[in-house]
């Protein structure tokens, strides 16, 4: 239960039927990260934070939130170059803390990604039906609302978008990355359009006063909100096993995508608060669509329509990357025996984990289409913050337990940066609601039940079948060449 999977066994190429094809380049990774990060956050959360919390200091809130994410990104970058395989925080936790903690973080990520997919699909459906209505095409309520809501039976657009993106991902990672690049280009163009149109309409008097009514407390509250506009960069490392030269390219993808988004967010915040007084952004119409509202206010109604299209594209790319990340996490857990092996089978033609991707697509599509899902943002945030904290803890542990391991990228100032990551994430977790804590504990309880009746049993069978091989392997491991040709196995901790 507390067994760890050594680094040399994580990075060794798996058997052909359980391996992924390396096709992603640095630009693909940066676009993958931007695709996951830039979505509803910049189009919605900026107005909520400015109007209700940060005021004209919204750019400062974005800077603070970006710094917190940067701490986590540096930790992810170190792990991703040490262990360039699919699975993200789950894989790193397996190496640093052991199997039971890996299961907990994997189960946590299943919740985070799964809920995000369904929730964003419902949001996508809302934007899509509005755009159809503006074109004179009206979907009946029975096909645009879930059962029990305004005469609805099924949210058909939400189901179709999830299934369409699932099919795209099954077709091949390279094809889906090209599609993602097009979508990212569209939404970045829309954001740049807002910056250009808004820049000439800035009134410096709107920035006075700089500090919000609540002072630094308002800035920190705003940072806690816009922090979640940065969530998504960790999706880059779920693609580690499909990256060319991962030791070099993964840090570029992780830090590059986060840096691009941070700069864009800060500029958008400066322009947004310069166009309108921050009190104006507290109005209901502005809170739901602050960028479109601001463009309407300065006479660019056509620009507001384009922003709506950009928001739709933004959510499309978020959905694509979330389905991608979810499938890679389940793929890794299945390959380790914690889930049925069928989830780690690779399609012989497309070289993608087709079966697990289809499974995820069907489940999340049904949830999005049938249930009147309210976005439980705090529950998603809880999962993300826990994952960030555990990855940071793993960096500290491996630095001291295995200092000789090859680290193509080293997180600077260890243990200071990881401790700062854990501390800032813990601060935000503490300020989440009691309901979020209770729901998270219930989810973990269900996960532990599944682990003890299935995961531990099957993983234990794998350990017993390779124990003798491991004794031989361990006696021949050289710190100078830490990655011998071993396909899989588990290293037992003393006393387990």
Coordinates of C-alpha atoms in Angstrom, one line a residue:
X1 CA 0.0 0.0 0.0
X2 CA 2.9 2.4 0.8
X3 CA 5.1 1.0 -2.0
X4 CA 6.8 3.5 -4.3
X5 CA 7.5 3.2 -8.0
X6 CA 11.1 4.1 -8.6
X7 CA 12.0 6.8 -11.1
X8 CA 13.9 4.3 -13.4
X9 CA 10.8 2.2 -13.7
X10 CA 8.6 5.2 -14.4
X11 CA 10.6 6.6 -17.2
X12 CA 11.4 3.3 -18.9
X13 CA 9.5 2.8 -22.1
X14 CA 6.4 0.5 -21.4
X15 CA 5.4 -2.4 -23.6
X16 CA 4.3 -1.5 -27.1
X17 CA 0.6 -2.1 -26.4
X18 CA 0.7 0.4 -23.5
X19 CA 3.0 3.1 -24.9
X20 CA 2.1 6.4 -26.5
X21 CA 3.6 8.0 -29.6
X22 CA 5.9 11.1 -29.1
X23 CA 4.6 13.8 -31.6
X24 CA 4.3 17.0 -29.6
X25 CA 6.8 19.9 -30.0
X26 CA 7.4 22.9 -27.8
X27 CA 4.9 25.1 -29.7
X28 CA 2.3 22.3 -29.4
X29 CA 2.8 22.3 -25.6
X30 CA 2.6 26.0 -25.1
X31 CA -0.7 26.1 -27.2
X32 CA -1.9 23.1 -25.2
X33 CA -1.4 25.0 -22.0
X34 CA -2.9 28.2 -23.3
X35 CA -5.9 26.1 -24.6
X36 CA -6.5 24.8 -21.0
X37 CA -5.8 28.1 -19.2
X38 CA -7.5 30.8 -21.3
X39 CA -11.2 30.0 -21.1
X40 CA -14.1 31.3 -19.0
X41 CA -11.6 32.8 -16.5
X42 CA -10.5 35.8 -18.5
X43 CA -14.0 36.3 -20.0
X44 CA -15.9 36.1 -16.7
X45 CA -13.7 36.1 -13.5
X46 CA -12.0 39.4 -14.4
X47 CA -15.3 41.2 -14.0
X48 CA -16.2 39.5 -10.7
X49 CA -12.8 40.1 -9.2
X50 CA -12.7 43.8 -10.2
X51 CA -16.3 44.7 -9.5
X52 CA -16.6 42.9 -6.1
X53 CA -13.1 42.7 -4.7
X54 CA -10.0 44.1 -6.3
X55 CA -11.3 47.3 -7.9
X56 CA -8.6 49.0 -9.9
X57 CA -6.0 46.8 -8.3
X58 CA -7.2 43.9 -10.5
X59 CA -3.8 43.7 -12.2
X60 CA -2.1 43.3 -8.8
X61 CA -4.5 40.4 -8.0
X62 CA -3.5 38.7 -11.3
X63 CA 0.2 39.1 -10.5
X64 CA -0.3 37.6 -7.0
X65 CA -2.3 34.7 -8.4
X66 CA 0.2 34.1 -11.2
X67 CA 3.1 34.0 -8.7
X68 CA 1.3 31.3 -6.7
X69 CA 0.9 29.3 -9.9
X70 CA 4.5 29.9 -10.8
X71 CA 5.6 28.2 -7.6
X72 CA 3.6 25.1 -8.6
X73 CA 4.8 25.3 -12.2
X74 CA 8.4 25.2 -11.2
X75 CA 7.8 22.0 -9.1
X76 CA 5.9 20.4 -12.0
X77 CA 8.7 21.3 -14.4
X78 CA 11.3 19.5 -12.3
X79 CA 9.2 16.3 -11.9
X80 CA 8.1 16.3 -15.6
X81 CA 11.8 16.2 -16.7
X82 CA 12.6 13.4 -14.2
X83 CA 9.6 11.3 -15.1
X84 CA 8.4 12.2 -18.6
X85 CA 5.5 9.8 -18.7
X86 CA 1.7 10.3 -18.7
X87 CA -0.1 10.8 -15.5
X88 CA 0.9 14.2 -14.1
X89 CA 0.7 14.6 -10.3
X90 CA -0.4 11.0 -9.9
X91 CA 2.8 9.7 -11.4
X92 CA 5.0 12.0 -9.4
X93 CA 3.2 11.1 -6.2
X94 CA 3.7 7.4 -6.9
X95 CA 7.4 8.0 -7.0
X96 CA 7.8 10.4 -4.1
X97 CA 5.2 9.3 -1.6
X98 CA 3.9 5.8 -2.5
X99 CA 1.0 4.0 -3.9
X100 CA -1.8 5.0 -1.5
X101 CA -1.0 8.7 -1.9
X102 CA -0.8 8.3 -5.6
X103 CA -4.2 6.7 -5.6
X104 CA -5.6 9.6 -3.5
X105 CA -4.2 12.3 -5.8
X106 CA -5.3 10.3 -8.9
X107 CA -8.8 10.0 -7.6
X108 CA -8.6 13.7 -6.7
X109 CA -7.7 14.6 -10.3
X110 CA -10.5 12.4 -11.7
X111 CA -12.9 14.6 -9.7
X112 CA -11.2 17.8 -10.8
X113 CA -11.1 17.0 -14.5
X114 CA -14.4 15.2 -14.7
X115 CA -16.4 17.9 -13.0
X116 CA -14.7 20.6 -15.1
X117 CA -15.5 18.8 -18.4
X118 CA -19.2 18.5 -17.6
X119 CA -19.5 22.0 -16.2
X120 CA -17.7 23.7 -19.1
X121 CA -19.8 21.7 -21.6
X122 CA -22.9 23.1 -20.0
X123 CA -21.5 26.6 -20.2
X124 CA -20.5 26.0 -23.9
X125 CA -24.1 24.9 -24.6
X126 CA -25.4 28.2 -23.2
X127 CA -23.2 30.4 -25.4
X128 CA -23.9 28.2 -28.4
X129 CA -27.7 28.4 -28.1
X130 CA -27.5 32.2 -27.7
X131 CA -25.4 32.5 -30.9
X132 CA -27.9 30.2 -32.7
X133 CA -30.7 32.4 -31.5
X134 CA -29.0 35.6 -32.8
X135 CA -28.9 33.8 -36.2
X136 CA -32.6 33.1 -36.1
X137 CA -32.2 29.4 -35.1
X138 CA -34.0 28.6 -31.9
X139 CA -33.5 25.2 -30.2
X140 CA -36.6 23.9 -28.3
X141 CA -36.1 23.9 -24.5
X142 CA -36.5 20.1 -24.6
X143 CA -33.2 19.9 -26.5
X144 CA -31.3 22.7 -24.9
X145 CA -32.0 22.2 -21.1
X146 CA -31.5 19.3 -18.8
X147 CA -34.4 17.3 -17.4
X148 CA -36.4 19.4 -14.9
X149 CA -35.2 22.8 -16.1
X150 CA -37.6 25.0 -18.1
X151 CA -39.2 22.1 -19.9
X152 CA -36.0 20.4 -20.8
X153 CA -35.3 16.8 -21.4
X154 CA -31.7 16.7 -22.5
X155 CA -28.9 19.3 -23.1
X156 CA -28.1 18.1 -26.6
X157 CA -25.4 20.7 -27.5
X158 CA -23.5 19.8 -24.3
X159 CA -23.6 16.1 -25.2
X160 CA -22.6 16.7 -28.9
X161 CA -19.6 18.9 -28.2
X162 CA -18.1 16.4 -25.7
X163 CA -18.6 13.5 -28.1
X164 CA -17.2 15.5 -31.0
X165 CA -14.0 16.4 -29.1
X166 CA -13.7 12.9 -27.8
X167 CA -13.8 11.6 -31.4
X168 CA -11.1 14.1 -32.3
X169 CA -8.9 12.9 -29.5
X170 CA -9.4 9.3 -30.5
X171 CA -8.3 10.1 -34.0
X172 CA -4.8 11.1 -32.9
X173 CA -2.9 13.4 -30.6
X174 CA -1.3 15.3 -33.5
X175 CA -4.7 16.0 -35.2
X176 CA -6.2 17.2 -31.9
X177 CA -3.2 19.4 -31.2
X178 CA -3.6 21.1 -34.7
X179 CA -7.3 21.7 -34.0
X180 CA -6.4 23.1 -30.6
X181 CA -3.9 25.5 -32.2
X182 CA -6.6 26.9 -34.5
X183 CA -9.0 27.4 -31.6
X184 CA -6.3 29.0 -29.5
X185 CA -5.4 31.4 -32.3
X186 CA -9.0 32.5 -32.6
X187 CA -9.5 33.2 -28.9
X188 CA -6.1 35.0 -28.6
X189 CA -7.1 37.1 -31.6
X190 CA -10.3 38.1 -29.9
X191 CA -8.5 39.0 -26.7
X192 CA -6.0 41.1 -28.7
X193 CA -8.9 42.8 -30.4
X194 CA -10.3 43.8 -27.1
X195 CA -6.9 45.1 -26.0
X196 CA -6.6 47.2 -29.1
X197 CA -10.1 48.6 -29.1
X198 CA -10.1 49.2 -25.4
X199 CA -6.6 50.8 -25.3
X200 CA -7.7 53.9 -27.2
X201 CA -10.8 54.3 -25.0
X202 CA -8.9 54.2 -21.7
X203 CA -9.6 57.1 -19.3
X204 CA -6.8 57.3 -16.7
X205 CA -9.3 58.9 -14.2
X206 CA -10.9 55.5 -13.9
X207 CA -7.8 54.2 -12.2
X208 CA -8.3 56.6 -9.3
X209 CA -8.2 55.4 -6.6
X210 CA -5.8 52.5 -7.2
X211 CA -6.6 50.6 -3.9
X212 CA -10.0 49.0 -3.5
X213 CA -12.4 50.0 -0.7
X214 CA -11.3 46.9 1.3
X215 CA -7.6 47.6 0.8
X216 CA -5.2 44.6 0.6
X217 CA -8.0 42.3 1.8
X218 CA -9.9 43.1 -1.4
X219 CA -6.7 42.5 -3.4
X220 CA -6.1 39.1 -1.8
X221 CA -9.8 38.1 -2.2
X222 CA -9.6 39.0 -5.9
X223 CA -6.4 37.0 -6.2
X224 CA -8.2 34.0 -4.7
X225 CA -10.8 34.3 -7.4
X226 CA -8.6 34.9 -10.4
X227 CA -6.2 32.2 -9.3
X228 CA -8.5 29.8 -10.9
X229 CA -8.2 31.6 -14.2
X230 CA -4.7 30.1 -14.3
X231 CA -5.8 26.5 -13.7
X232 CA -4.9 24.3 -16.7
X233 CA -1.1 24.6 -17.1
X234 CA -0.7 21.3 -15.3
X235 CA -2.6 19.7 -18.2
X236 CA 0.6 20.0 -20.2
X237 CA 2.4 17.4 -18.1
X238 CA -0.4 14.9 -18.7
X239 CA 1.0 14.8 -22.2
X240 CA 4.6 14.1 -21.1
X241 CA 4.7 10.6 -22.8
X242 CA 3.8 12.1 -26.1
X243 CA 6.4 14.9 -26.1
X244 CA 9.5 15.0 -28.3
X245 CA 12.6 15.5 -26.1
X246 CA 10.5 15.9 -22.9
X247 CA 13.5 16.8 -20.7
X248 CA 13.9 20.1 -22.7
X249 CA 10.5 20.8 -24.0
X250 CA 8.2 20.1 -21.0
X251 CA 9.6 23.0 -18.9
X252 CA 9.2 25.3 -22.0
X253 CA 5.6 24.2 -22.4
X254 CA 4.7 24.5 -18.7
X255 CA 6.3 27.9 -17.9
X256 CA 5.8 29.3 -21.4
X257 CA 2.0 28.8 -21.4
X258 CA 1.7 30.2 -17.9
X259 CA 3.9 33.3 -18.7
X260 CA 1.9 34.1 -21.9
X261 CA -1.4 33.8 -20.0
X262 CA -0.1 35.9 -17.1
X263 CA 0.9 38.7 -19.4
X264 CA -2.4 38.6 -21.3
X265 CA -4.4 38.6 -18.1
X266 CA -2.5 41.6 -16.7
X267 CA -3.0 43.6 -19.9
X268 CA -6.7 42.7 -20.1
X269 CA -7.1 43.8 -16.4
X270 CA -5.4 47.2 -17.1
X271 CA -7.5 47.9 -20.1
X272 CA -10.7 46.7 -18.5
X273 CA -10.4 48.9 -15.4
X274 CA -9.3 51.8 -17.6
X275 CA -12.4 51.6 -19.8
X276 CA -15.0 51.5 -17.0
X277 CA -15.1 52.5 -13.4
X278 CA -14.7 49.3 -11.4
X279 CA -18.1 49.9 -9.7
X280 CA -19.7 49.6 -13.1
X281 CA -18.2 46.1 -13.4
X282 CA -20.2 45.1 -10.3
X283 CA -23.5 45.3 -12.3
X284 CA -25.1 41.9 -13.1
X285 CA -24.8 42.3 -16.8
X286 CA -21.1 43.2 -16.5
X287 CA -20.3 40.4 -14.1
X288 CA -21.6 37.7 -16.5
X289 CA -19.7 39.0 -19.5
X290 CA -17.3 41.9 -18.5
X291 CA -15.3 42.2 -21.7
X292 CA -18.3 42.1 -24.0
X293 CA -20.1 44.6 -21.6
X294 CA -17.1 47.0 -21.7
X295 CA -16.9 46.9 -25.5
X296 CA -20.7 47.6 -25.7
X297 CA -20.2 50.5 -23.3
X298 CA -17.7 52.2 -25.6
X299 CA -19.8 51.6 -28.8
X300 CA -18.3 48.4 -30.2
X301 CA -21.3 46.2 -30.2
X302 CA -19.8 44.2 -33.1
X303 CA -16.7 43.6 -31.0
X304 CA -18.9 42.3 -28.2
X305 CA -20.3 39.7 -30.6
X306 CA -16.8 38.6 -31.5
X307 CA -15.9 38.3 -27.9
X308 CA -18.9 35.9 -27.5
X309 CA -17.4 33.8 -30.3
X310 CA -14.0 34.0 -28.6
X311 CA -15.5 32.8 -25.3
X312 CA -17.1 29.8 -27.2
X313 CA -13.7 29.0 -28.7
X314 CA -12.1 29.4 -25.3
X315 CA -14.4 26.8 -23.8
X316 CA -13.9 24.5 -26.7
X317 CA -10.2 24.3 -26.2
X318 CA -10.6 23.9 -22.4
X319 CA -12.9 21.0 -23.0
X320 CA -10.4 19.4 -25.5
X321 CA -7.5 19.7 -23.1
X322 CA -9.5 18.5 -20.0
X323 CA -10.7 15.4 -21.8
X324 CA -7.1 14.8 -23.0
X325 CA -5.8 15.2 -19.5
X326 CA -8.4 13.0 -17.9
X327 CA -7.8 10.2 -20.3
X328 CA -4.0 10.3 -19.7
X329 CA -4.5 10.1 -15.9
X330 CA -6.8 7.1 -16.1
X331 CA -4.4 5.6 -18.6
X332 CA -1.5 5.8 -16.2
X333 CA -3.5 4.4 -13.2
X334 CA -4.7 1.5 -15.4
X335 CA -1.2 0.7 -16.5
X336 CA -0.2 0.5 -12.9
X337 CA -3.0 -2.0 -12.2
X338 CA -5.1 0.4 -10.1
X339 CA -7.9 0.4 -12.7
X340 CA -8.9 -2.4 -15.2
X341 CA -6.2 -2.9 -17.9
X342 CA -8.6 -2.2 -20.7
X343 CA -8.1 1.5 -19.9
X344 CA -4.4 1.4 -20.8
X345 CA -4.8 -0.3 -24.2
X346 CA -3.5 1.7 -27.2
X347 CA -5.2 1.8 -30.5
X348 CA -2.9 0.2 -33.1
X349 CA -3.5 2.8 -35.8
X350 CA -4.0 6.2 -34.0
X351 CA -1.6 5.4 -31.1
X352 CA -4.0 6.9 -28.6
X353 CA -5.7 5.4 -25.5
X354 CA -8.9 5.2 -27.5
X355 CA -11.0 3.0 -25.1
X356 CA -10.4 5.2 -22.0
X357 CA -11.0 8.4 -24.0
X358 CA -14.3 7.1 -25.3
X359 CA -15.3 6.0 -21.8
X360 CA -14.6 9.4 -20.3
X361 CA -16.4 11.1 -23.2
X362 CA -19.5 9.1 -22.8
X363 CA -19.7 9.5 -19.0
X364 CA -19.0 13.3 -19.0
X365 CA -21.3 13.9 -21.9
X366 CA -24.2 12.1 -20.1
X367 CA -23.6 14.1 -16.9
X368 CA -23.5 17.4 -18.9
X369 CA -26.6 16.5 -20.9
X370 CA -28.9 15.0 -18.3
X371 CA -28.2 16.8 -15.0
X372 CA -28.8 20.5 -14.2
X373 CA -25.2 20.7 -13.1
X374 CA -24.3 23.8 -11.1
X375 CA -20.6 24.6 -11.4
X376 CA -19.2 23.6 -8.0
X377 CA -16.1 25.7 -8.6
X378 CA -14.8 25.4 -5.1
X379 CA -14.7 21.6 -5.3
X380 CA -12.7 21.8 -8.5
X381 CA -10.4 24.3 -6.9
X382 CA -9.9 22.1 -3.8
X383 CA -8.7 19.2 -6.1
X384 CA -6.3 21.5 -7.9
X385 CA -4.8 23.0 -4.8
X386 CA -4.3 19.6 -3.1
X387 CA -2.6 18.4 -6.3
X388 CA -0.3 21.4 -6.4
X389 CA 0.6 20.9 -2.7
X390 CA 1.4 17.2 -3.0
X391 CA 3.6 17.8 -6.1
X392 CA 5.6 20.5 -4.2
X393 CA 6.0 18.1 -1.2
X394 CA 7.2 15.4 -3.5
X395 CA 10.0 17.7 -4.9
X396 CA 11.3 18.3 -1.4
X397 CA 11.2 14.6 -0.5
X398 CA 13.0 13.4 -3.6
X399 CA 15.7 16.1 -3.4
X400 CA 16.7 14.8 0.0
X401 CA 16.0 11.0 -0.4
X402 CA 17.5 10.7 -3.9
X403 CA 19.8 13.7 -4.5
X404 CA 21.8 11.9 -7.3
X405 CA 18.9 11.4 -9.7
X406 CA 19.2 13.1 -13.0
X407 CA 17.2 16.4 -13.0
X408 CA 17.4 18.1 -16.5
X409 CA 15.4 21.0 -15.0
X410 CA 15.8 21.9 -11.3
X411 CA 13.3 23.9 -9.4
X412 CA 15.2 26.9 -7.9
X413 CA 15.6 27.6 -4.2
X414 CA 14.5 24.2 -2.9
X415 CA 12.9 23.9 -0.3
X416 CA 11.9 27.5 -0.3
X417 CA 9.8 27.5 -3.5
X418 CA 8.0 24.2 -2.7
X419 CA 7.3 25.4 0.8
X420 CA 5.9 28.7 -0.6
X421 CA 3.7 26.7 -3.0
X422 CA 2.4 24.5 -0.1
X423 CA 1.8 27.5 2.1
X424 CA -0.1 29.6 -0.4
X425 CA -2.2 26.7 -1.6
X426 CA -3.0 25.8 2.0
X427 CA -4.0 29.4 2.7
X428 CA -6.5 29.2 -0.2
X429 CA -7.8 25.8 0.8
X430 CA -8.4 27.1 4.4
X431 CA -10.6 29.8 2.9
X432 CA -12.8 27.5 0.9
X433 CA -16.3 26.8 2.3
X434 CA -17.1 24.0 4.7
X435 CA -19.4 22.4 2.1
X436 CA -16.4 22.1 -0.3
X437 CA -14.4 20.4 2.4
X438 CA -17.2 18.0 3.3
X439 CA -17.8 17.0 -0.4
X440 CA -14.1 16.5 -1.0
X441 CA -13.9 14.2 2.0
X442 CA -16.9 12.1 0.8
X443 CA -15.3 11.8 -2.6
X444 CA -12.0 10.6 -1.1
X445 CA -13.9 8.1 1.0
X446 CA -15.5 6.5 -2.1
X447 CA -12.1 6.4 -3.8
X448 CA -10.4 4.7 -0.8
X449 CA -13.2 2.1 -0.8
X450 CA -12.6 1.3 -4.5
X451 CA -8.8 1.2 -3.9
X452 CA -9.1 -1.4 -1.0
X453 CA -11.5 -3.7 -2.9
X454 CA -9.8 -3.5 -6.3
X455 CA -6.7 -1.3 -6.7
X456 CA -4.6 -2.6 -3.9
X457 CA -5.4 -6.3 -4.7
X458 CA -4.4 -6.0 -8.4
X459 CA -1.4 -3.8 -7.8
X460 CA -0.2 -6.3 -5.1
X461 CA -0.4 -9.2 -7.7
X462 CA 1.9 -7.2 -10.0
X463 CA 4.4 -6.6 -7.1
X464 CA 4.5 -10.2 -6.2
X465 CA 5.1 -11.3 -9.8
X466 CA 8.1 -9.0 -10.2
X467 CA 9.7 -9.2 -6.7
X468 CA 12.5 -11.6 -7.7
X469 CA 13.4 -9.5 -10.8
X470 CA 13.5 -6.4 -8.6
X471 CA 16.1 -7.9 -6.3
X472 CA 18.4 -8.5 -9.3
X473 CA 17.7 -5.1 -10.8
X474 CA 18.3 -3.2 -7.6
X475 CA 21.8 -4.7 -7.2
X476 CA 22.8 -3.4 -10.6
X477 CA 21.4 0.2 -10.5
X478 CA 24.1 2.7 -11.0
X479 CA 23.4 6.4 -10.0
X480 CA 25.3 7.5 -13.2
X481 CA 22.9 5.5 -15.4
X482 CA 19.7 5.4 -13.4
X483 CA 17.3 4.2 -16.1
X484 CA 18.0 0.5 -16.9
X485 CA 15.9 -1.4 -19.4
X486 CA 13.0 -2.4 -17.1
X487 CA 9.4 -2.4 -18.2
X488 CA 7.6 -2.1 -14.9
X489 CA 7.8 -2.9 -11.2
X490 CA 7.4 -1.7 -7.7
X491 CA 9.9 -0.9 -5.1
X492 CA 8.8 -1.9 -1.6
X493 CA 9.5 0.4 1.3
X494 CA 11.1 -1.3 4.4
X495 CA 8.4 -2.9 6.5
X496 CA 5.7 -3.0 3.8

